[in-house]
CSV table of C-alpha atoms and ligand atoms in Angstrom, one decimal:
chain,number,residue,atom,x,y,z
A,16,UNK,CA,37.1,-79.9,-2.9
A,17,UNK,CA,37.9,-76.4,-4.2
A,18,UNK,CA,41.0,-75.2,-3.0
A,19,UNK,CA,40.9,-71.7,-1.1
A,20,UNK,CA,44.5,-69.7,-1.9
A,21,UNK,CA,45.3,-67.7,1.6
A,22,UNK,CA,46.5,-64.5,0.4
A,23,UNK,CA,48.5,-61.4,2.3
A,24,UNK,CA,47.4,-58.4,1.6
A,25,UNK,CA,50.1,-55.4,1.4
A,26,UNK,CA,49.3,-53.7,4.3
A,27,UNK,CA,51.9,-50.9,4.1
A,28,UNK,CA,51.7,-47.6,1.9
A,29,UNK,CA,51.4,-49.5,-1.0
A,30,UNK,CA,48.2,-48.3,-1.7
A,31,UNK,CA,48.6,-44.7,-1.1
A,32,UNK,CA,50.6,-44.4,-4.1
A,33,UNK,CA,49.3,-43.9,-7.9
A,34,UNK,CA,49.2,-47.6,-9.7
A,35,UNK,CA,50.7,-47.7,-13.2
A,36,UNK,CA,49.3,-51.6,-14.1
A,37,UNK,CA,46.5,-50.6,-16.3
A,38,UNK,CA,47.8,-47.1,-17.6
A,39,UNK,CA,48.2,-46.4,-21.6
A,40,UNK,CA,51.6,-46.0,-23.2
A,41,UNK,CA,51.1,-42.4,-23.2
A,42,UNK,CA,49.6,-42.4,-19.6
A,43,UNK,CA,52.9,-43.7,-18.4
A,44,UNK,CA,54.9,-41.2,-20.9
A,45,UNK,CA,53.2,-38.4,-18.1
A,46,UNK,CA,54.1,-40.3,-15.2
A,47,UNK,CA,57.6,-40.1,-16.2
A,48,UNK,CA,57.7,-37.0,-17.5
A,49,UNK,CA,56.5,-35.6,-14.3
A,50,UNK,CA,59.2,-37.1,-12.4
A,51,UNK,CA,61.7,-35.7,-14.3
A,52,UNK,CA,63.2,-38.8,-16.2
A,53,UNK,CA,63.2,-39.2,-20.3
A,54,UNK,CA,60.3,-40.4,-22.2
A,55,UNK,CA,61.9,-43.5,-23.8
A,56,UNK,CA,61.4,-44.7,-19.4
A,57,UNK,CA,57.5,-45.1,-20.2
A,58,UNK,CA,58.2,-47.9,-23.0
A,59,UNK,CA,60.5,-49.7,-20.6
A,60,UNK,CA,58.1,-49.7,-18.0
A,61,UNK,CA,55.3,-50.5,-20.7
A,62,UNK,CA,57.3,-53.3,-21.4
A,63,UNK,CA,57.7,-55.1,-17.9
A,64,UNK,CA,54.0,-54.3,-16.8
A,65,UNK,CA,52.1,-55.8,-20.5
A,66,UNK,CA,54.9,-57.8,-21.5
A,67,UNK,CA,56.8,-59.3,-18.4
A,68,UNK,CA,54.1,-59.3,-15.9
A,69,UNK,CA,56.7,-57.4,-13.7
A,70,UNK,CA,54.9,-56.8,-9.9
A,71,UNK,CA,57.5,-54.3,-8.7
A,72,UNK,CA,59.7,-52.4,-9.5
A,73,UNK,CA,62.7,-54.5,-8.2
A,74,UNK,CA,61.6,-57.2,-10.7
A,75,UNK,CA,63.0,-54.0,-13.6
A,76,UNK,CA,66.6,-55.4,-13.7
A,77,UNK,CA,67.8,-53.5,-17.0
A,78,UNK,CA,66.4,-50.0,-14.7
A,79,UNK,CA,69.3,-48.4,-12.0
A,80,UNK,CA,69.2,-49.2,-8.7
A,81,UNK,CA,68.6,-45.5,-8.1
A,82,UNK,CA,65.9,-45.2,-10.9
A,83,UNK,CA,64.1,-47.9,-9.6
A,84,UNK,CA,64.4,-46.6,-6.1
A,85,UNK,CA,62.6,-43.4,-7.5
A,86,UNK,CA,60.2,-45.3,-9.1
A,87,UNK,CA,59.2,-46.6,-5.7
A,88,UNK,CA,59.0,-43.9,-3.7
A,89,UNK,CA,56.3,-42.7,-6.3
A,90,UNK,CA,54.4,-45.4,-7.7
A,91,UNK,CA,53.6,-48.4,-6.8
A,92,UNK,CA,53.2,-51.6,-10.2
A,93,UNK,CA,49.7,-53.3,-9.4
A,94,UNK,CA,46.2,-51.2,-9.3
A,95,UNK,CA,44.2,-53.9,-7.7
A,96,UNK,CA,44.7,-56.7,-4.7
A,97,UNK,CA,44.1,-60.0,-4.7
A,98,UNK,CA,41.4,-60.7,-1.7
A,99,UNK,CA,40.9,-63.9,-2.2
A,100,UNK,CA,41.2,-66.8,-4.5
A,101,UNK,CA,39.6,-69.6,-5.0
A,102,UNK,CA,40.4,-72.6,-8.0
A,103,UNK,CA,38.1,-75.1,-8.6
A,104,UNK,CA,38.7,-78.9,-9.6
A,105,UNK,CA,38.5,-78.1,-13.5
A,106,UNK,CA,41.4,-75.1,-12.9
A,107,UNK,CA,39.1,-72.8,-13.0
A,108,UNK,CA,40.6,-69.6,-11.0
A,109,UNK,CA,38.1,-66.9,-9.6
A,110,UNK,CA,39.2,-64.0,-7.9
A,111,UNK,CA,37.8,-61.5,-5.7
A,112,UNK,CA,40.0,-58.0,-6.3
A,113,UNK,CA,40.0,-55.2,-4.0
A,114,UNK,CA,39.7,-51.7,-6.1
A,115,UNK,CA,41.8,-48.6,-4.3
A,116,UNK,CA,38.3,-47.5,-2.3
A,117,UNK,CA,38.3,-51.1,-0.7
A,118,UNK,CA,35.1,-51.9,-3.0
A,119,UNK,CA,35.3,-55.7,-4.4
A,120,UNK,CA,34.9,-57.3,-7.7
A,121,UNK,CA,35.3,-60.2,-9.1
A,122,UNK,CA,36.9,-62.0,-12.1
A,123,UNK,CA,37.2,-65.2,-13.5
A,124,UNK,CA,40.0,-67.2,-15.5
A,125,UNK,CA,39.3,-70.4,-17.1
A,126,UNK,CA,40.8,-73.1,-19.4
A,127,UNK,CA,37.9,-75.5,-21.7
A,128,UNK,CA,39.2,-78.9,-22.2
A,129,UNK,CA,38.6,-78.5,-26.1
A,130,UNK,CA,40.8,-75.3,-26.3
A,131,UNK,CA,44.2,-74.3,-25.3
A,132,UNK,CA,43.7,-70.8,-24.5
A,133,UNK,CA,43.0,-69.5,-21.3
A,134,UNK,CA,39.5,-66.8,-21.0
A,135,UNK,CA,39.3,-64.3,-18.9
A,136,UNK,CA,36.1,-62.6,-17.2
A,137,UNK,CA,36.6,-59.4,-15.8
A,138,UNK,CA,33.3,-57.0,-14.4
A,139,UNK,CA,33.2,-53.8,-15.6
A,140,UNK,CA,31.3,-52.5,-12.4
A,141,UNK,CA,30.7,-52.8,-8.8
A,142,UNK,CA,27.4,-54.3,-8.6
A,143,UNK,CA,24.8,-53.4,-11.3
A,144,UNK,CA,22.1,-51.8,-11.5
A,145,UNK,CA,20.2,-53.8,-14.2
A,146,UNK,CA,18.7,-56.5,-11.2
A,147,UNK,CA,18.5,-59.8,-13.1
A,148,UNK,CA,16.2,-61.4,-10.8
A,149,UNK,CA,18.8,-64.7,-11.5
A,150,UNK,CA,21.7,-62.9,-10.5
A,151,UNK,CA,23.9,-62.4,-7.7
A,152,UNK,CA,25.2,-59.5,-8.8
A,153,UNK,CA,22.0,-58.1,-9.4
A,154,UNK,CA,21.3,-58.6,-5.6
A,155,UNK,CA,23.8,-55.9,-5.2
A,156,UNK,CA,23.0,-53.3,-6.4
A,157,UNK,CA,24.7,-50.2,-8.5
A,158,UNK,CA,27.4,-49.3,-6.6
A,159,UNK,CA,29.7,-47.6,-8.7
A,160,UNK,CA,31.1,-48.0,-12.4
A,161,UNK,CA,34.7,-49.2,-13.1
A,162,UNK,CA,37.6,-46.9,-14.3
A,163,UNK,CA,39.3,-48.1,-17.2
A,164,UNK,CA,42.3,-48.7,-15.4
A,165,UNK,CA,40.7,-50.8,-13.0
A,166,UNK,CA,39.2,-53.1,-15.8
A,167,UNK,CA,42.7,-53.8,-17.8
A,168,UNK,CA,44.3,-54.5,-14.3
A,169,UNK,CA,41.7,-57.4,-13.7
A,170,UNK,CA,43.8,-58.7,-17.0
A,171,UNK,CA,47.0,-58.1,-15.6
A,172,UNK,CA,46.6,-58.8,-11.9
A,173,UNK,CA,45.9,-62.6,-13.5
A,174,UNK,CA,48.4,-62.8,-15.5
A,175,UNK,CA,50.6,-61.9,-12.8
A,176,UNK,CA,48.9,-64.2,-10.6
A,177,UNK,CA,48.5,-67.2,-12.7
A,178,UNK,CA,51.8,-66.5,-14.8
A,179,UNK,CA,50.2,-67.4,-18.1
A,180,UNK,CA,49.3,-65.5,-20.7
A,181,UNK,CA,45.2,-64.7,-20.9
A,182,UNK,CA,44.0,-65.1,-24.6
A,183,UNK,CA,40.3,-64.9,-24.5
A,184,UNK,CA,38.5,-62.2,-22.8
A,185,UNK,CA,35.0,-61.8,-22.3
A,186,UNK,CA,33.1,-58.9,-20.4
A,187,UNK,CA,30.6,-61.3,-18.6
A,188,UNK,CA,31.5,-60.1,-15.0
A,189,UNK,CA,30.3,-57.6,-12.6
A,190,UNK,CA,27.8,-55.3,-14.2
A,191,UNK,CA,26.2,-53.9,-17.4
A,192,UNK,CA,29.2,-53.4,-19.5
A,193,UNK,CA,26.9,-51.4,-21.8
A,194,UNK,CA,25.8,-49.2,-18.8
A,195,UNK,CA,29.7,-48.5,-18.4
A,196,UNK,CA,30.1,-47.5,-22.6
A,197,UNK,CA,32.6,-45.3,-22.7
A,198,UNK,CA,35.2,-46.8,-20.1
A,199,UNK,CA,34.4,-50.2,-21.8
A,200,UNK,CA,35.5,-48.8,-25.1
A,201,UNK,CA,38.2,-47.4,-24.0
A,202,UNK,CA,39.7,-50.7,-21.9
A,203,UNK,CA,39.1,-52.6,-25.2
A,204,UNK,CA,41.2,-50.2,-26.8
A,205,UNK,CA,44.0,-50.5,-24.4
A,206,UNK,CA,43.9,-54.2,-24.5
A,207,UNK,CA,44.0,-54.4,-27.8
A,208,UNK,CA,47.0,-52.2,-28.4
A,209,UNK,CA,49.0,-53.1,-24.9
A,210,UNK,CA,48.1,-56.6,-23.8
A,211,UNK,CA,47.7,-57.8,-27.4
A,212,UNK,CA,44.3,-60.2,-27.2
A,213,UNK,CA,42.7,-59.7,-31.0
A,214,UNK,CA,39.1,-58.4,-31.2
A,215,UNK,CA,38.2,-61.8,-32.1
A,216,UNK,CA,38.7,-62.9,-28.7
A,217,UNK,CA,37.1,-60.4,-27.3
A,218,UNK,CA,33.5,-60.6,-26.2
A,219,UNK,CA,31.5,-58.1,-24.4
A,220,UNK,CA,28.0,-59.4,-23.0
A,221,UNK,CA,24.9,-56.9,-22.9
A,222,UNK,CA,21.2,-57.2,-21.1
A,223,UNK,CA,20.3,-55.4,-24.1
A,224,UNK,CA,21.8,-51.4,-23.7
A,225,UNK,CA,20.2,-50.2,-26.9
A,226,UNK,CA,22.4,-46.7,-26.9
A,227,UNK,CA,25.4,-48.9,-25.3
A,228,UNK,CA,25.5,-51.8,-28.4
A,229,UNK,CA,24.8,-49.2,-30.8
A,230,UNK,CA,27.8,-46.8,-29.2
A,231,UNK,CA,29.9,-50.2,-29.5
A,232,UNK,CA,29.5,-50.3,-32.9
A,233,UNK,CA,29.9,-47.2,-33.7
A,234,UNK,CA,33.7,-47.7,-31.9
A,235,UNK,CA,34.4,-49.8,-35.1
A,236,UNK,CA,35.5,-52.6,-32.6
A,237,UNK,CA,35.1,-55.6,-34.2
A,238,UNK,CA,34.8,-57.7,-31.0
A,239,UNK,CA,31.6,-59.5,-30.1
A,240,UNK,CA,28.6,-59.0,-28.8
A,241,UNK,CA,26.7,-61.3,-26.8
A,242,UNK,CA,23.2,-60.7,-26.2
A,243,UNK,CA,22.2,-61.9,-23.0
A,244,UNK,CA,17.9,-62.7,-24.3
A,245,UNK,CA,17.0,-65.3,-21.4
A,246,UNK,CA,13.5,-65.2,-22.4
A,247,UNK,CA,11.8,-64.8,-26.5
A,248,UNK,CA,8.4,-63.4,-24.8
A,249,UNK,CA,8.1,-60.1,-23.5
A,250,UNK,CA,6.0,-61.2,-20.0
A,251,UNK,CA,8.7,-63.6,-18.7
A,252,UNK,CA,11.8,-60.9,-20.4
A,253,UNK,CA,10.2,-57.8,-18.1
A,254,UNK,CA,10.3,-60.4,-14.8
A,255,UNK,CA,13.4,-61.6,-15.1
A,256,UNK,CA,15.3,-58.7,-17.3
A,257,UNK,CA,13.8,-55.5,-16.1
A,258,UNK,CA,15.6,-53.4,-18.6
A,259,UNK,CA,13.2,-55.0,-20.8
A,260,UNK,CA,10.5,-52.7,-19.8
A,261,UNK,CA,13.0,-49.5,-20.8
A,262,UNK,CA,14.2,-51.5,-23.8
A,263,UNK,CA,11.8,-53.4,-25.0
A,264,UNK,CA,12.8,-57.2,-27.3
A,265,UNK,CA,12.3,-55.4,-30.8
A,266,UNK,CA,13.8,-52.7,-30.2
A,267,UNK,CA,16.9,-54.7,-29.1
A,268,UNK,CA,17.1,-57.3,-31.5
A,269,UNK,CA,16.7,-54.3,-34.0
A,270,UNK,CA,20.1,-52.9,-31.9
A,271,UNK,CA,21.5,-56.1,-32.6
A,272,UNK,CA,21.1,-56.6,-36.4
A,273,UNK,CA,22.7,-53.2,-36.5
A,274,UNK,CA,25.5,-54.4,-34.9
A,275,UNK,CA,25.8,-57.4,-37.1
A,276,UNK,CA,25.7,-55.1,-40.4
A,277,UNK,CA,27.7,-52.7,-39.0
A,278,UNK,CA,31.0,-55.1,-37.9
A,279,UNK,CA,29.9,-58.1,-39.8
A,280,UNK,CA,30.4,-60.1,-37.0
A,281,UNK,CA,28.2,-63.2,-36.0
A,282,UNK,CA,26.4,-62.2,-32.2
A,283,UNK,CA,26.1,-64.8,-29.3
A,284,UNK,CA,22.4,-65.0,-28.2
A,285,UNK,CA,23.3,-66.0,-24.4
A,286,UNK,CA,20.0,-67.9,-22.3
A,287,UNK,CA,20.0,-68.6,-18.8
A,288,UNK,CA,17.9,-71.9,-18.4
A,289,UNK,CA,15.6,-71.1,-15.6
A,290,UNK,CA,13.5,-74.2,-14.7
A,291,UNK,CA,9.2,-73.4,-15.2
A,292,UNK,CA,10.4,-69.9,-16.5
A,293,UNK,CA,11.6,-69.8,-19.3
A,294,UNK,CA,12.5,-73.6,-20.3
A,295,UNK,CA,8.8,-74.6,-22.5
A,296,UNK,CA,8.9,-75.9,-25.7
A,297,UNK,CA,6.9,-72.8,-26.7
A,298,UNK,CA,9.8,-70.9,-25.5
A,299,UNK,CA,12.2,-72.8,-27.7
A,300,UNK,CA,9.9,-72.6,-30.4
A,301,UNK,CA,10.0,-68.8,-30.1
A,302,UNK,CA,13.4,-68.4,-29.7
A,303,UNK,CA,14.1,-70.5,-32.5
A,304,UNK,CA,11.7,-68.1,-34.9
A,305,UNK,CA,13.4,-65.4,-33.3
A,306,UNK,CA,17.5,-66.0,-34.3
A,307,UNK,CA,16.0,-67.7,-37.8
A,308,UNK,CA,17.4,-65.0,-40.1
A,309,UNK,CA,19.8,-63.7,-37.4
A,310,UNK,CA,23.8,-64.2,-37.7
A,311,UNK,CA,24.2,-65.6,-34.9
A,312,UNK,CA,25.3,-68.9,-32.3
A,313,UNK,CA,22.9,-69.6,-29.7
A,314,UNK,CA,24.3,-70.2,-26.2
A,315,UNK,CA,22.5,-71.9,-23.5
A,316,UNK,CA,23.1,-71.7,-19.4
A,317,UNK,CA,22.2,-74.1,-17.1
A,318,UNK,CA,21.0,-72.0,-14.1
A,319,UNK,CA,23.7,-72.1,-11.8
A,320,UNK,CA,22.2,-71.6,-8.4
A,321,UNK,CA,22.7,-68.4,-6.7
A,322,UNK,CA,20.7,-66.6,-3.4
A,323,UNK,CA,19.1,-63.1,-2.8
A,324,UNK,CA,20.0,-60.6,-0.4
A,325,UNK,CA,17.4,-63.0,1.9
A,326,UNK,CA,19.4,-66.1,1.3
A,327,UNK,CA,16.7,-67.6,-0.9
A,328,UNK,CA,17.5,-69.5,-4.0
A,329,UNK,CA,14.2,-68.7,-6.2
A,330,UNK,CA,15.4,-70.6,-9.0
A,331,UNK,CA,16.0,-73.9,-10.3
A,332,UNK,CA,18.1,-76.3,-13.3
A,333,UNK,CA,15.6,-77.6,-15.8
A,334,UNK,CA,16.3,-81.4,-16.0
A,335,UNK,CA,19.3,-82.7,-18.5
A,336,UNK,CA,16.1,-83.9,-20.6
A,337,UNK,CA,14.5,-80.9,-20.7
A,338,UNK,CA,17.8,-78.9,-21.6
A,339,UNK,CA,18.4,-81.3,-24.6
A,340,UNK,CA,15.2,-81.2,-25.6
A,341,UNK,CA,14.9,-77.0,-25.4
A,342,UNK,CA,18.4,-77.6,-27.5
A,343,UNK,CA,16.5,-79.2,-30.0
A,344,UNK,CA,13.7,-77.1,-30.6
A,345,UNK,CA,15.3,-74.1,-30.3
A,346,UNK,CA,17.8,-75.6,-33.4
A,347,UNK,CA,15.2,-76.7,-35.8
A,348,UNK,CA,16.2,-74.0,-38.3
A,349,UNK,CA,20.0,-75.1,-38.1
A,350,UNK,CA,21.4,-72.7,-35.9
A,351,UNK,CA,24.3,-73.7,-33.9
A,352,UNK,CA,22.5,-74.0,-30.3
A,353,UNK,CA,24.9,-75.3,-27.5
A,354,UNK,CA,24.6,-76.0,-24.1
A,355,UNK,CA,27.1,-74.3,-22.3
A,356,UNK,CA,29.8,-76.7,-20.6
A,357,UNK,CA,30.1,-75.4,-17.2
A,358,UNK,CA,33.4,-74.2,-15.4
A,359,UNK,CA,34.1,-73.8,-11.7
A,360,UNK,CA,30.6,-74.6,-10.1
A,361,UNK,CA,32.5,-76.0,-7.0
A,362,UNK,CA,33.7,-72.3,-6.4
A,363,UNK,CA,30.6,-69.8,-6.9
A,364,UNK,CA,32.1,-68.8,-10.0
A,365,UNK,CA,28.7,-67.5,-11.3
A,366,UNK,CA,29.2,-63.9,-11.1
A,367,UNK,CA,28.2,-61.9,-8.0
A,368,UNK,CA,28.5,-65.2,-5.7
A,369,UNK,CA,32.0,-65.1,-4.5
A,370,UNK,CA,31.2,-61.7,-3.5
A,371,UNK,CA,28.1,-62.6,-1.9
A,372,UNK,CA,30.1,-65.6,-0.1
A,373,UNK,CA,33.0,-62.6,1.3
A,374,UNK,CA,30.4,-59.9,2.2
A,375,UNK,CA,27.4,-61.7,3.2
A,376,UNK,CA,28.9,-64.9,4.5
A,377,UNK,CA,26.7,-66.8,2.1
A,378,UNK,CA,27.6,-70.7,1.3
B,9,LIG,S1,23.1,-60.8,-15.2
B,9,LIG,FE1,24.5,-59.1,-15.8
B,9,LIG,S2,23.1,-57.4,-16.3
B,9,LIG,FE2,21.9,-58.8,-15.2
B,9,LIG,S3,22.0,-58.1,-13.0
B,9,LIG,FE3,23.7,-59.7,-13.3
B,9,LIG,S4,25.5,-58.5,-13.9
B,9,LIG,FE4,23.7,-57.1,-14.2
């Protein structure tokens, strides 16, 4: 059984007060500034939010009693709360975070057996507007897009939580990271520089933004891209991708080698494996054709069941035997095609589901 975390919510001024989790060195430098005290505070305070995980400001022990007092009656440490938490059997941790306007998104933390490093998954917006017809979160609907603050605090909040260090990240939450460019970039940035995960192990997912992939490389970023395809044909791409219709497959993929020549990175092809959709041996034959001369890994999903607005579950797995053999096809031209080992399916940790379970009362 998944193990449901009761949490208490701070229910006192807490959150009337400006957050610093999540701010830039030289955000804090202002914060200070403005209440009077020496610049050289912000690095200290930098320090115990990035490096120490601090959650108040009592936690600051080499800050006065009276300074930290001050601190306090200004500012309170984290930006986000935890509204619930669930872990699964395999550890995997997924949280649901309440932003300051009492919106909800969710993230994700989880350890693969073969690795020692923990990945992150934080959302990048509330809901999404791109309507994946797979998708949870696409069930939503585009609610609003996330400040950048409230994306690096998704990092912190589970580091705090969790009290280990997060050394993976990949933007594969809530939302169309690429529909969110600039506040992306600029979260990447701060991570980089503040939390200290590499660009290597950074990965931000895309339906296939062509403006957004071609902004992130301009960045000089060299993180990843993952291009979520799902489907090699343009028919079964418009049904379940809709963008695909306002961005059409060559016109993406064209995105995409740009992005390769631009960072010289390799690209993840992501594919959801719907069963009857997009699962044919045509399918992988295409696909395969398609990432041929591409630098790239292929990654494959098992559908991980999720229900509409209505409750409906319109999709379904493909067989083990069918995934193996799409696998197969789909690799004929020796590109590293993998079927994706799955974490936390005990606990909706698809995204948009644990959500769906708080607002909607879903099981
Ligand atoms: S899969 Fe990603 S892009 Fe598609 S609706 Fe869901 S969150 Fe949006």
């Amino acid at each position: 059984m998944a193990e449901t975390i009761a949490v208490s919510i701070d229910k006192n001024d807490q959150a009337q007060k400006p957050a610093l989790s999540g701010l830039s060195l030289a955000q804090l430098e202002k914060c200070v500034l403005d209440l009077g005290l020496p610049k050289f505070r912000a690095k200290q305070l930098h320090t115990w939010i990035y490096a120490k995980n601090a959650r108040s400001f009592a936690e600051m022990t080499d800050l006065s009693k009276d300074l930290r007092e001050k601190l306090e009656a200004s500012f309170r440490v984290p930006l986000l709360e935890i509204a619930d938490l669930e872990v699964s059997r395999d550890g995997t941790r997924k949280y649901l975070f309440k932003l300051p306007d009492g919106k909800l998104v969710e993230s994700v933390l989880m350890r693969f057996e073969d690795r020692d490093t923990l990945t992150a998954c934080v959302s990048s917006q509330v809901g999404c507007a791109v309507g994946c017809t797979f998708c949870a979160t696409g069930y939503l609907g585009f609610k609003r897009n996330l400040t950048v603050q409230e994306i690096v605090d998704q990092v912190l909040c589970i580091q705090r939580e969790s009290g280990e260090r997060v050394a993976n990240l990949v933007y594969m939450g809530q939302g169309e990271p690429l529909l969110n460019c600039d506040n992306v970039v600029e979260s990447i940035k701060l991570i980089l520089n503040s939390v200290g995960i590499g660009a290597r192990h950074i990965t931000v997912s895309t339906s296939g933004i062509v403006p957004g992939i071609n902004q992130l490389a301009a960045a000089n970023l060299p993180v990843t891209l993952a291009l979520s395809l799902h489907a090699p044909d343009r028919l079964t791409r418009e049904e379940i991708v809709p963008i695909t219709k306002k961005y059409s497959i060559p016109a993406v993929m064209q995105s995409v080698r740009d992005y390769i020549n631009t960072t010289r990175r390799r690209v993840t092809i992501e594919y959801v494996l719907l069963k009857g959709i997009n699962d044919s041996d045509e399918q992988a034959r295409m696909l395969a054709d398609m990432v041929q001369d591409l630098h790239c890994n292929v990654n494959l999903i098992p559908f991980n069941p999720t229900r509409n607005n209505a409750g409906e579950i319109l999709y379904a797995r493909p067989s083990i035997d069918r995934q193996k053999r799409f696998r197969d096809i789909a690799g004929r031209t020796g590109k590293t095609v993998t079927i994706r080992l799955e974490r936390g399916t005990d606990i909706d940790a698809a995204c948009g589901q644990l959500h769906n379970k708080y607002v909607l009362g879903q099981t």
